[in-house]
GROMACS .gro file of C-alpha atoms in nm:
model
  443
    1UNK     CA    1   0.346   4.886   3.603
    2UNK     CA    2   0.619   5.149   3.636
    3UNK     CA    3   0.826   5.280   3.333
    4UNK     CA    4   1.120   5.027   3.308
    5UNK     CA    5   0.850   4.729   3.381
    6UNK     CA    6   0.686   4.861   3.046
    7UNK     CA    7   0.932   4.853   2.826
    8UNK     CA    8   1.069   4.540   2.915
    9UNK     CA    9   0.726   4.381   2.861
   10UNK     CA   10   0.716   4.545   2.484
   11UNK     CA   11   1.057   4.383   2.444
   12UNK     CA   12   0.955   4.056   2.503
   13UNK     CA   13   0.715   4.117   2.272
   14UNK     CA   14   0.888   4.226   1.993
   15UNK     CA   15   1.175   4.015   2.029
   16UNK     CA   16   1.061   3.651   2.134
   17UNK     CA   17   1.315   3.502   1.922
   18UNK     CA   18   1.570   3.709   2.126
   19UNK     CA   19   1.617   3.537   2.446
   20UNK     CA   20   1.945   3.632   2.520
   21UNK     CA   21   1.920   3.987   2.442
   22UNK     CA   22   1.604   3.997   2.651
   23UNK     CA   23   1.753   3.872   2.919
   24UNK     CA   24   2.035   4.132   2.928
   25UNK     CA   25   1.762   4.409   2.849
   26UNK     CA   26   1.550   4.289   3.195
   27UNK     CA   27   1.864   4.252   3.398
   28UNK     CA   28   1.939   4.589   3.355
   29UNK     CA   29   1.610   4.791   3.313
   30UNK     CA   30   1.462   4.652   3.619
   31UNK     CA   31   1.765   4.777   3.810
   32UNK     CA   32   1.701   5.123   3.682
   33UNK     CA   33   1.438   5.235   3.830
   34UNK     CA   34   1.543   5.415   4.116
   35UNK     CA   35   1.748   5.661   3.866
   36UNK     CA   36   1.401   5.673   3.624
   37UNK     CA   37   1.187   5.808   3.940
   38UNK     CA   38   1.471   6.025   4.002
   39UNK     CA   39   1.465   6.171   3.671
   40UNK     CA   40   1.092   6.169   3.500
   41UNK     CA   41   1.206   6.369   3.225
   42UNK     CA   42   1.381   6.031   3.079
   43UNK     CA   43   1.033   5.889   3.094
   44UNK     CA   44   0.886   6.195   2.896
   45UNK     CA   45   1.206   6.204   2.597
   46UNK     CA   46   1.167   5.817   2.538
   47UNK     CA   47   1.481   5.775   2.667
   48UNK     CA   48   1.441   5.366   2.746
   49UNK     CA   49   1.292   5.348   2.428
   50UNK     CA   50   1.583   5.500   2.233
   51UNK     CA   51   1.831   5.307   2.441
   52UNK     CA   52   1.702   4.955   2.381
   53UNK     CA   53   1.710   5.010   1.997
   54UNK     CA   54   2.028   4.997   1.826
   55UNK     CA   55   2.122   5.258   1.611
   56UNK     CA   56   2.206   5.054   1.320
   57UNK     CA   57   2.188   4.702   1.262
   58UNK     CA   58   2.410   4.591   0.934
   59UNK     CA   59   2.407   4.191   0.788
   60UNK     CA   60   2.568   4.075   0.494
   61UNK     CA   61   2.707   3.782   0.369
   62UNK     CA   62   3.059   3.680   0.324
   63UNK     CA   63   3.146   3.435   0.063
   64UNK     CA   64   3.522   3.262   0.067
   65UNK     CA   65   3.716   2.968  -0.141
   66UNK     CA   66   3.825   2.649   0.124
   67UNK     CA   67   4.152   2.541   0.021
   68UNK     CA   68   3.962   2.255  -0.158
   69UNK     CA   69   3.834   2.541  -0.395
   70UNK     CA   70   3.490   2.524  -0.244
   71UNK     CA   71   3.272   2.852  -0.240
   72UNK     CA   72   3.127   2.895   0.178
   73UNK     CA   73   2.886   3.146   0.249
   74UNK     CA   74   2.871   3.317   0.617
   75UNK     CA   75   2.644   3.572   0.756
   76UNK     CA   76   2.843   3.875   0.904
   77UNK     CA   77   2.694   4.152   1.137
   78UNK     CA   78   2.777   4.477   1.292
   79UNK     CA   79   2.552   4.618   1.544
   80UNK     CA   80   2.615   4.936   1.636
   81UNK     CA   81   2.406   5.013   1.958
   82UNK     CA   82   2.475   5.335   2.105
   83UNK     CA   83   2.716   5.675   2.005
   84UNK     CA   84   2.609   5.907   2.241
   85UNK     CA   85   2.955   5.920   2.455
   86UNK     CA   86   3.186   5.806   2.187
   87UNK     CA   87   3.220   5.631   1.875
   88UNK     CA   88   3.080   5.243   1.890
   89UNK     CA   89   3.338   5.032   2.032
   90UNK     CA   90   3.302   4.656   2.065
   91UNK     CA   91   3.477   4.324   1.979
   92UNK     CA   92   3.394   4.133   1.661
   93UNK     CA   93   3.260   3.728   1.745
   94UNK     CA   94   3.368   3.457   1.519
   95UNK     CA   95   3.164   3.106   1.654
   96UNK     CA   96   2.883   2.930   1.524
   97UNK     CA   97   2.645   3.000   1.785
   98UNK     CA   98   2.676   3.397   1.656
   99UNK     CA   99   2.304   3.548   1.604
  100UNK     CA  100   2.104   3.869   1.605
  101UNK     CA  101   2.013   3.799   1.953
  102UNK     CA  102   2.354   3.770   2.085
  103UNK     CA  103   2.494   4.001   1.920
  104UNK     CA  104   2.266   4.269   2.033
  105UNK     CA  105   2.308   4.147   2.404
  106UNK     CA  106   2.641   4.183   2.383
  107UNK     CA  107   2.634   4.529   2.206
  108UNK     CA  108   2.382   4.635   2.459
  109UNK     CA  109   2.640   4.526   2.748
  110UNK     CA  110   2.925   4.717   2.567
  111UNK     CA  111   2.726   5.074   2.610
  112UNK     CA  112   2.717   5.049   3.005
  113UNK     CA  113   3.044   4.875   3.042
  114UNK     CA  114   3.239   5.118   2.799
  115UNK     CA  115   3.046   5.391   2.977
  116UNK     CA  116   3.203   5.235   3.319
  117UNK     CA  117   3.541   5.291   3.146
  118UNK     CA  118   3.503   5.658   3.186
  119UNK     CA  119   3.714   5.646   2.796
  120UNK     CA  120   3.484   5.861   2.508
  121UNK     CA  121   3.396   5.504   2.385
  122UNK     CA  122   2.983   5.414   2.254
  123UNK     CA  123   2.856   5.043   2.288
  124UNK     CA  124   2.875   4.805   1.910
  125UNK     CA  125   2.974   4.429   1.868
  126UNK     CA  126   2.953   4.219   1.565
  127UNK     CA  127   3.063   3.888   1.417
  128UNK     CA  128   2.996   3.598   1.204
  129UNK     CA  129   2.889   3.243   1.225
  130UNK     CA  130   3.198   3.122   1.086
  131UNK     CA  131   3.428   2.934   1.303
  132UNK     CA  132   3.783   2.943   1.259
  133UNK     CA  133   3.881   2.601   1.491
  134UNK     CA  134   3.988   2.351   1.259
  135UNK     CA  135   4.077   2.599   0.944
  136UNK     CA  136   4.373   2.721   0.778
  137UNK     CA  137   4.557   2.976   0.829
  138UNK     CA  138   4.477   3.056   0.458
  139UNK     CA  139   4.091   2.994   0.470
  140UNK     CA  140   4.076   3.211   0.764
  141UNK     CA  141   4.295   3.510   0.556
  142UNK     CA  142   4.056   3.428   0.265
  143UNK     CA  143   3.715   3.458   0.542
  144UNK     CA  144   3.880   3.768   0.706
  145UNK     CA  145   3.969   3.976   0.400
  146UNK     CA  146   3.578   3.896   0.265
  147UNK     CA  147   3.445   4.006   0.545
  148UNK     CA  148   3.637   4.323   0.578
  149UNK     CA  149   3.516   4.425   0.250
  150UNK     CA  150   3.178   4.499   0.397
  151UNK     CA  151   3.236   4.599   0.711
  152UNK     CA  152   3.513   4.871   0.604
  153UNK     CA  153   3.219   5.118   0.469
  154UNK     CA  154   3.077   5.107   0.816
  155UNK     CA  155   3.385   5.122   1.054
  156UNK     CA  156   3.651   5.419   1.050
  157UNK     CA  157   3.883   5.585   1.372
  158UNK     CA  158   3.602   5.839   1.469
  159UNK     CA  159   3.297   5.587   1.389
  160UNK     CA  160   3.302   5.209   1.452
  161UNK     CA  161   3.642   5.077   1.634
  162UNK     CA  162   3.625   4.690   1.631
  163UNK     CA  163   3.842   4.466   1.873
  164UNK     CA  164   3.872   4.074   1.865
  165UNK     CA  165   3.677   3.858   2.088
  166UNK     CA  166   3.596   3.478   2.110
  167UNK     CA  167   3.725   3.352   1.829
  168UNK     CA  168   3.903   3.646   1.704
  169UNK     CA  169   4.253   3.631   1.801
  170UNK     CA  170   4.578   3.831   1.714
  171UNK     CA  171   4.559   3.650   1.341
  172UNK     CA  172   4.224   3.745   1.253
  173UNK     CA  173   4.270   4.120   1.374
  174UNK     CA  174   4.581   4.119   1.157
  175UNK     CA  175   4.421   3.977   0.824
  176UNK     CA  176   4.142   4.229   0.856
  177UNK     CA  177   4.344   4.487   0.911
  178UNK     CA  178   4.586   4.459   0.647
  179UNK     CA  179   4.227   4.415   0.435
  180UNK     CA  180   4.120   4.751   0.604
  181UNK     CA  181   4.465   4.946   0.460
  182UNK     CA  182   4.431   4.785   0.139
  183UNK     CA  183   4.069   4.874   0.025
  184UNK     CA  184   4.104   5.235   0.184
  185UNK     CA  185   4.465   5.337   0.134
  186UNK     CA  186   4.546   5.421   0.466
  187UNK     CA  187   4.689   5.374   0.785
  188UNK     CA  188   4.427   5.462   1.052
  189UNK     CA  189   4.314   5.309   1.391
  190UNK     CA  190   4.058   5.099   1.326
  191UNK     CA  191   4.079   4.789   1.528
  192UNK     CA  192   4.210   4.700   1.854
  193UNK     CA  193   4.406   4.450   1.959
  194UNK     CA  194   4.675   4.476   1.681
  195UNK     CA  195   5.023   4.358   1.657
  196UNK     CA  196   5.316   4.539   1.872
  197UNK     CA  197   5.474   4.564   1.488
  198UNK     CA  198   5.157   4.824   1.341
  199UNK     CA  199   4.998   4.971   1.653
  200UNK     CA  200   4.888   4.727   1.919
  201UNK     CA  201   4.930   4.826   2.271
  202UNK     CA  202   5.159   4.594   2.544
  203UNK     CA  203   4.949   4.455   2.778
  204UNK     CA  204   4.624   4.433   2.533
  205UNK     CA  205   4.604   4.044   2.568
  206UNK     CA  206   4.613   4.044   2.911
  207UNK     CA  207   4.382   4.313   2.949
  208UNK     CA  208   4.074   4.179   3.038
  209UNK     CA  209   4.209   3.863   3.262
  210UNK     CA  210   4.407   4.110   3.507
  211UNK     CA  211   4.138   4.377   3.501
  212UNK     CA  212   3.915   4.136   3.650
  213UNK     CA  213   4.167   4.012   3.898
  214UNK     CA  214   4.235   4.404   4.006
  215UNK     CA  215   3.789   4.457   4.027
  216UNK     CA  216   3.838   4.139   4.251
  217UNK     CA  217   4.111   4.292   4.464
  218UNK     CA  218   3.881   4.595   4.563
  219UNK     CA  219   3.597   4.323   4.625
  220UNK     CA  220   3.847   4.161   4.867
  221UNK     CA  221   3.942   4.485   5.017
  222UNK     CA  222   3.609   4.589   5.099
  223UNK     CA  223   3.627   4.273   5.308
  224UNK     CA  224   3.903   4.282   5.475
  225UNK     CA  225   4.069   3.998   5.319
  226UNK     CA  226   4.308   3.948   5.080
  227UNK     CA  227   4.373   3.702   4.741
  228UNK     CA  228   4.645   3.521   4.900
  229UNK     CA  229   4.598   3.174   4.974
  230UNK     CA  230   4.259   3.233   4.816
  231UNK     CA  231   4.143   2.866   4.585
  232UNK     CA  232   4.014   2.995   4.291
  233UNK     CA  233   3.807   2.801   3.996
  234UNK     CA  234   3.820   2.978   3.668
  235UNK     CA  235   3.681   2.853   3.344
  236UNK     CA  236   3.768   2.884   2.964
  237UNK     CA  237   4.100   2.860   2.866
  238UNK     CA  238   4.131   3.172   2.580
  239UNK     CA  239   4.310   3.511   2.712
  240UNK     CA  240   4.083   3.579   2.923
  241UNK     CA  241   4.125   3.323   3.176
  242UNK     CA  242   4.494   3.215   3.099
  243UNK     CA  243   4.613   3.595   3.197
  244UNK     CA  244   4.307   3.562   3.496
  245UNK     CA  245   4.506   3.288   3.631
  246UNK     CA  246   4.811   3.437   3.541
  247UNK     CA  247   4.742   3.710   3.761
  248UNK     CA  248   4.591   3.549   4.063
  249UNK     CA  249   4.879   3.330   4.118
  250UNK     CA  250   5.172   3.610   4.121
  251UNK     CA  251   4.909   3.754   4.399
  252UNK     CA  252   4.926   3.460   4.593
  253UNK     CA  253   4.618   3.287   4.486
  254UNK     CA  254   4.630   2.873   4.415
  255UNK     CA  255   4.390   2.847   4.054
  256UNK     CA  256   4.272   2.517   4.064
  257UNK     CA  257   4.065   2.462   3.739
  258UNK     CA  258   4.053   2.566   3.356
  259UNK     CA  259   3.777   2.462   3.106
  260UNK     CA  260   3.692   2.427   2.688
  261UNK     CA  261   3.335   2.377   2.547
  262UNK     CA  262   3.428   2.018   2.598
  263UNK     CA  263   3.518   1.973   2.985
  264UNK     CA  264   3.705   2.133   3.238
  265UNK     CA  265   4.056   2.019   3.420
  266UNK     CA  266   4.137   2.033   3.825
  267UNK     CA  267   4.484   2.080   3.900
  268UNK     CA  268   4.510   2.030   4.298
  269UNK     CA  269   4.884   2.219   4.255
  270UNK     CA  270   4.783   2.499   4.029
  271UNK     CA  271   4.731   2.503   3.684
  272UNK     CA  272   5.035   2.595   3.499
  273UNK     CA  273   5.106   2.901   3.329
  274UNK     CA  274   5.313   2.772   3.092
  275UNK     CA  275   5.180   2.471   2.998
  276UNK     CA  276   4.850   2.639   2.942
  277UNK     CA  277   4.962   2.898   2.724
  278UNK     CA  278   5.152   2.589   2.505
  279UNK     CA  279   4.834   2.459   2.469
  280UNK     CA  280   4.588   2.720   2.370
  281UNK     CA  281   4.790   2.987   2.229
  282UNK     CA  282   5.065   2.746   2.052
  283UNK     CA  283   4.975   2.435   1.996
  284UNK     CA  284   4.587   2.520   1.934
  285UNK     CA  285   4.500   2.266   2.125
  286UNK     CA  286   4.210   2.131   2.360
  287UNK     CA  287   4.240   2.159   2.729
  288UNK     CA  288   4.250   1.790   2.800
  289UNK     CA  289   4.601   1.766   2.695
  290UNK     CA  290   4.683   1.997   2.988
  291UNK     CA  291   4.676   1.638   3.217
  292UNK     CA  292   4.980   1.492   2.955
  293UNK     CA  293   5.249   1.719   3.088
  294UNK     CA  294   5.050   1.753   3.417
  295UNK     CA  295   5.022   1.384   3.657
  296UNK     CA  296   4.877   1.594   3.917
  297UNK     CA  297   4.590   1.689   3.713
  298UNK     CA  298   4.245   1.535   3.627
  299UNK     CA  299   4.016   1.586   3.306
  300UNK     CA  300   3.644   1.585   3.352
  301UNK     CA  301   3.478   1.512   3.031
  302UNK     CA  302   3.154   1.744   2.979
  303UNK     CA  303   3.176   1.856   3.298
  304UNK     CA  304   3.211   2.223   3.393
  305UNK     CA  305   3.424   2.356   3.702
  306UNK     CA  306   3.181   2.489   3.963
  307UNK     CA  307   3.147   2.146   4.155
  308UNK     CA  308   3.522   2.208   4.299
  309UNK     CA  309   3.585   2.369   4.647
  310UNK     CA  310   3.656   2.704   4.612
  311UNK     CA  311   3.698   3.029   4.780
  312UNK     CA  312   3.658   3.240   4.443
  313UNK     CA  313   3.506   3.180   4.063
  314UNK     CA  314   3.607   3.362   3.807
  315UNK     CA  315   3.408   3.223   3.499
  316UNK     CA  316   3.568   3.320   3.190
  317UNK     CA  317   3.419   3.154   2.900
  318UNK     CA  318   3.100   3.187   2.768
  319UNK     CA  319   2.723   3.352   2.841
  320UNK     CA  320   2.479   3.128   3.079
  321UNK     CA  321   2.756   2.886   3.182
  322UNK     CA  322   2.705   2.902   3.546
  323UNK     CA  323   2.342   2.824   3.593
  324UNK     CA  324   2.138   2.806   3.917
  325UNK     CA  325   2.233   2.401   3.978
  326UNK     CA  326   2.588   2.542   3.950
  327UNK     CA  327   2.537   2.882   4.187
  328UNK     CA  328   2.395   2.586   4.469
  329UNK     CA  329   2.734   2.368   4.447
  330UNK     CA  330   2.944   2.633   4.462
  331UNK     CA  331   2.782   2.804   4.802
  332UNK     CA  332   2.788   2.473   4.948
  333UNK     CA  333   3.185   2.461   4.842
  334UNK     CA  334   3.245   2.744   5.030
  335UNK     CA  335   3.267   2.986   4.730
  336UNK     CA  336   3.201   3.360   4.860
  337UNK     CA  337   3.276   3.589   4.534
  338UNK     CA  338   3.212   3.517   4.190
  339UNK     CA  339   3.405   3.799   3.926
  340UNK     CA  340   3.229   3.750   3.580
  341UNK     CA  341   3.565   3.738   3.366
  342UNK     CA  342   3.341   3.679   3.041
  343UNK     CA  343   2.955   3.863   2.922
  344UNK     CA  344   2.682   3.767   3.121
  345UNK     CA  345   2.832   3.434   3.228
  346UNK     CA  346   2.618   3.369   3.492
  347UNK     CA  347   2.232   3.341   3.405
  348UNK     CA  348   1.977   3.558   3.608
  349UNK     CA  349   1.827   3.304   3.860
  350UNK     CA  350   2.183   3.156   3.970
  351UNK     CA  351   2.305   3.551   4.011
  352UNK     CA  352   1.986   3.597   4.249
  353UNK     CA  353   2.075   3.302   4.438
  354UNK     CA  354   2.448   3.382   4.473
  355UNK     CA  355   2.376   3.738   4.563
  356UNK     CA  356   2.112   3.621   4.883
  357UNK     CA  357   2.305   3.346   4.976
  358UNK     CA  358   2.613   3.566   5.071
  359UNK     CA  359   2.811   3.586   4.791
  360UNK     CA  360   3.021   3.901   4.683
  361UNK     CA  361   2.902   3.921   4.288
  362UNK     CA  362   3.086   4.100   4.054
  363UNK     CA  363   2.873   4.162   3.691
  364UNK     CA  364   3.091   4.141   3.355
  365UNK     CA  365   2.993   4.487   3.262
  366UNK     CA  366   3.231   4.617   3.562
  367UNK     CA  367   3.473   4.360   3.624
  368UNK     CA  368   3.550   4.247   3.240
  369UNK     CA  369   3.602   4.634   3.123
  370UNK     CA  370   3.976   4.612   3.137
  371UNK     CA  371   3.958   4.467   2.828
  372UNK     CA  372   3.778   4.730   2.611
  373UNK     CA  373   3.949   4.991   2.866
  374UNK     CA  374   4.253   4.900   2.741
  375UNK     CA  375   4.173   4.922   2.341
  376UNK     CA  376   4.067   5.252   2.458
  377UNK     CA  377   4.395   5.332   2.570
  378UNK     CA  378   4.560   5.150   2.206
  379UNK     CA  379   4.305   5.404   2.031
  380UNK     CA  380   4.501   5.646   2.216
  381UNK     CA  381   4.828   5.538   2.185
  382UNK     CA  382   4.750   5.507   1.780
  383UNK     CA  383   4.586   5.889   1.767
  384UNK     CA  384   4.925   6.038   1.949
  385UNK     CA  385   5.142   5.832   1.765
  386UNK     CA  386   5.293   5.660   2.062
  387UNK     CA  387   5.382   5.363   2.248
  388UNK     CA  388   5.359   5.324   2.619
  389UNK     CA  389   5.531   5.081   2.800
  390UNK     CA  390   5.355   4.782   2.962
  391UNK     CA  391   5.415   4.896   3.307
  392UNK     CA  392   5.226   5.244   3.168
  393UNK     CA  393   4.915   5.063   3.026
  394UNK     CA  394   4.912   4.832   3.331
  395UNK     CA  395   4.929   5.122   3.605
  396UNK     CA  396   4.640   5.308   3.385
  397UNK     CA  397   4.437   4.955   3.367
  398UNK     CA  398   4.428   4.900   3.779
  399UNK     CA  399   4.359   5.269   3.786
  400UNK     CA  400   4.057   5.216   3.535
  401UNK     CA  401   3.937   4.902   3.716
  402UNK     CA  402   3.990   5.113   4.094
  403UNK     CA  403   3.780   5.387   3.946
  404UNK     CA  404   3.498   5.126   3.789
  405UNK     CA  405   3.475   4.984   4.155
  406UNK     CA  406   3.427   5.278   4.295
  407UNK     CA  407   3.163   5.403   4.058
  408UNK     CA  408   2.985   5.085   4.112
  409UNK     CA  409   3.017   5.086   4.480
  410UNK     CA  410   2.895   5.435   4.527
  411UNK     CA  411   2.594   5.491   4.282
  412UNK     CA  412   2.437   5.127   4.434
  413UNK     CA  413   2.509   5.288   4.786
  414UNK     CA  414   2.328   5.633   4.675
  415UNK     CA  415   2.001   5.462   4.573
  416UNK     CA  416   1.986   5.253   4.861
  417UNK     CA  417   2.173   4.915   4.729
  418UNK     CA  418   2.484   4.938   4.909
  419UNK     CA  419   2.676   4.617   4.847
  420UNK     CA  420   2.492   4.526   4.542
  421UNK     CA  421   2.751   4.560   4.276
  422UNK     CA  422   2.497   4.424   3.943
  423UNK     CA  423   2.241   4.738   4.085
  424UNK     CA  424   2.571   4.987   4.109
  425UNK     CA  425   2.727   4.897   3.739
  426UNK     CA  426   2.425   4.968   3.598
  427UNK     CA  427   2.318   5.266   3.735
  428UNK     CA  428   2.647   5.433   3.633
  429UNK     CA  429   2.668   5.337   3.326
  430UNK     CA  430   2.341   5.417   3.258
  431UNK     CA  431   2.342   5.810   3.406
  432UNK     CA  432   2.633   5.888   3.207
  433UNK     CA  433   2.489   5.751   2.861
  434UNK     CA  434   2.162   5.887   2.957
  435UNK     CA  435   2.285   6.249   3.042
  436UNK     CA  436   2.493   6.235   2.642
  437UNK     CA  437   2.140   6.142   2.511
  438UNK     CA  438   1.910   6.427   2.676
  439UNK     CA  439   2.162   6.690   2.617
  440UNK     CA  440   2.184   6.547   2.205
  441UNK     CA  441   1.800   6.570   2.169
  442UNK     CA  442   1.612   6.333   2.013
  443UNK     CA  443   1.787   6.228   1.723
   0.00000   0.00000   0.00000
């Protein structure tokens, strides 16, 4: 049993009750091998030890008055994985499916992929049960301010930077902000994904959804092909995949389908823009009314996308939603890449089947970066006291996604993996996070 096979076996040992933070922990570790017999002096400092533990795990609770003057308790986290390149960078979660073990998957994802960035930025992400569908804009203020008053004694510009993520939109980042200036007297940058009024950067929202378009661009270029005329299926129907399919249809690309936890729609024209944005980002709404100002379109209740002929997915919604059933249909469609817009969408058996079945596969550690890439470039904007113009941050976010491509590409061609993107994102991100930690000691 070599080194990497070791410590994944003391994982699953330790943390049983942690499947989805074991399963991020394999996928990775068992692709590093290559690098460990390269370098034995990882083996000999602990180094996979030390990297699989976070640095600091904080829970707490955070009580807050409904507007029917009822006291609700949630449980908050903040798990702050790994400084060694930066300080921890990573969104904040608000669902009621948030837990230890996702959280730590997620922060364990955010060391490689903010290592991929080539920004000074370590891996964190945190949360809370709470779920703000179906509140107030007031009970989620009240929720928001509580739960800053915790987390501000772990989180500062040059320590923790926090950024939204499912369920934590513009509003949120806003009410725990202005909690953050309050309780510390001062103006500092703290979170990402602000308002354009106090700090945010242009082009922040739509981050993530293009950066995934422009990693799918090189895929395609590698190819020979290109995105026009391409039928794409994305799911989820957050920022993510509304500026995903924003994107691919100024390139020329037809999208075809959008999703919510509760089904998915298939728009033989295109979904539209517009009307999705009216929806989600409006209206609040759920994705079936997209077929009311839509004829063309159909709703398929509980149903998720991957069943539709396609020449691309792009699944941008949750982790595990495109499972091994799903990888089958969508080979048989036709489908020949798959860019993981979201964390660790796809699970580990329908990624090995995509992957030696012909599909191009694109892991979310690469090709979802442009999001934290570009709070890394609102960190800067905040530090120099600047703002850059959207055509600025956009240029700099292809250029970050061209160079995480690249990286990828080259280190899975170097150890004898050429083509095999998942191999290639990890190995990079791992060599530069494991170079920060030897030359820091053990500490």
């Amino acid at each position: 049993m070599n080194y990497s096979e070791r410590v994944v076996k003391d994982l699953e040992s330790r943390y049983a009750d942690q499947p989805e933070f074991i399963q991020a922990a394999r996928e990775v570790l068992l692709t590093l091998q290559p690098a460990l017999d390269a370098h034995p002096e990882y083996e000999k400092e602990g180094l996979l030890e030390r990297l699989v533990e976070p640095e600091r795990i904080v829970m707490f609770r955070v009580p807050w008055v409904d507007d029917e003057g009822k006291v609700q308790v949630n449980r908050g986290y903040r798990i702050q994985f790994n400084s060694a390149i930066g300080p921890y960078k990573g969104g904040i979660r608000l669902h009621p499916s948030v837990n230890l073990s996702i959280l730590k998957f997620l922060g364990f994802e955010q060391v490689f992929k903010n290592s991929l960035t080539t920004l000074p930025m370590g891996g964190a992400k945190g949360g809370s049960d709470f779920d703000p569908k179906g509140k107030s804009d007031r009970e989620v203020m009240r929720f928001c301010q509580s739960f800053m008053l915790e987390l501000y004694r772990h989180v500062g510009p040059d320590t923790d930077v926090p950024a939204g993520d499912i369920g934590t939109g513009g509003r949120e980042i806003g009410y725990m902000f202005g909690a953050y200036k309050k309780i510390t007297n001062s103006w500092q940058s703290v979170l990402t994904g602000k308002g354009l009024s106090y700090g945010g950067s242009l082009a922040r929202p739509e981050a993530t959804g293009y950066g995934a378009v422009y990693f799918l661009l090189n895929m395609l270029k590698q190819k020979g092909e290109s995105i026009k005329g391409k039928t794409v299926a994305v799911s989820g129907a957050g920022n993510v995949a509304q500026y995903a399919v924003q994107k691919a249809e100024s390139l020329g690309a037809k999208v075809i389908t959008v999703s919510d936890s509760n089904g998915y729609v298939y728009d033989p024209d295109g979904i539209d823009f517009d009307t999705l944005v009216d929806i989600k980002q409006v209206r609040r709404g759920r994705i079936k009314e997209y077929v009311e100002a839509r004829p063309s379109a159909v709703y398929h209740e509980g149903e998720r996308p991957w069943g539709e002929k396609c020449d691309i997915a792009i699944p941008c919604a949750t982790q595990n939603e495109l499972d091994l059933d799903d990888a089958i249909k969508l080979t048989e469609n036709g489908c020949r890449y798959v860019v993981e817009g979201a964390n660790m969408p796809t699970t580990t058996d329908a990624t090995l089947y995509l992957q030696q079945n012909g599909v191009f596969f694109a892991p979310g550690k690469a090709a979802n970066a442009g999001g934290v890439a570009t709070s890394g470039l609102e960190m800067s904007q905040n530090h120099e006291h600047l703002s850059w113009t959207f055509d600025e941050v956009d240029d700099k976010l292809h250029g970050i996604m061209d160079s995480i491509y690249k990286a990828a590409w080259d280190a899975a061609k170097e150890y004898g993996h050429e083509g095999d993107l998942v191999f290639g994102a990890n190995i990079a991100g791992f060599l530069k996070v494991a170079d920060a930690m030897m030359s820091q000691g053990i500490i």
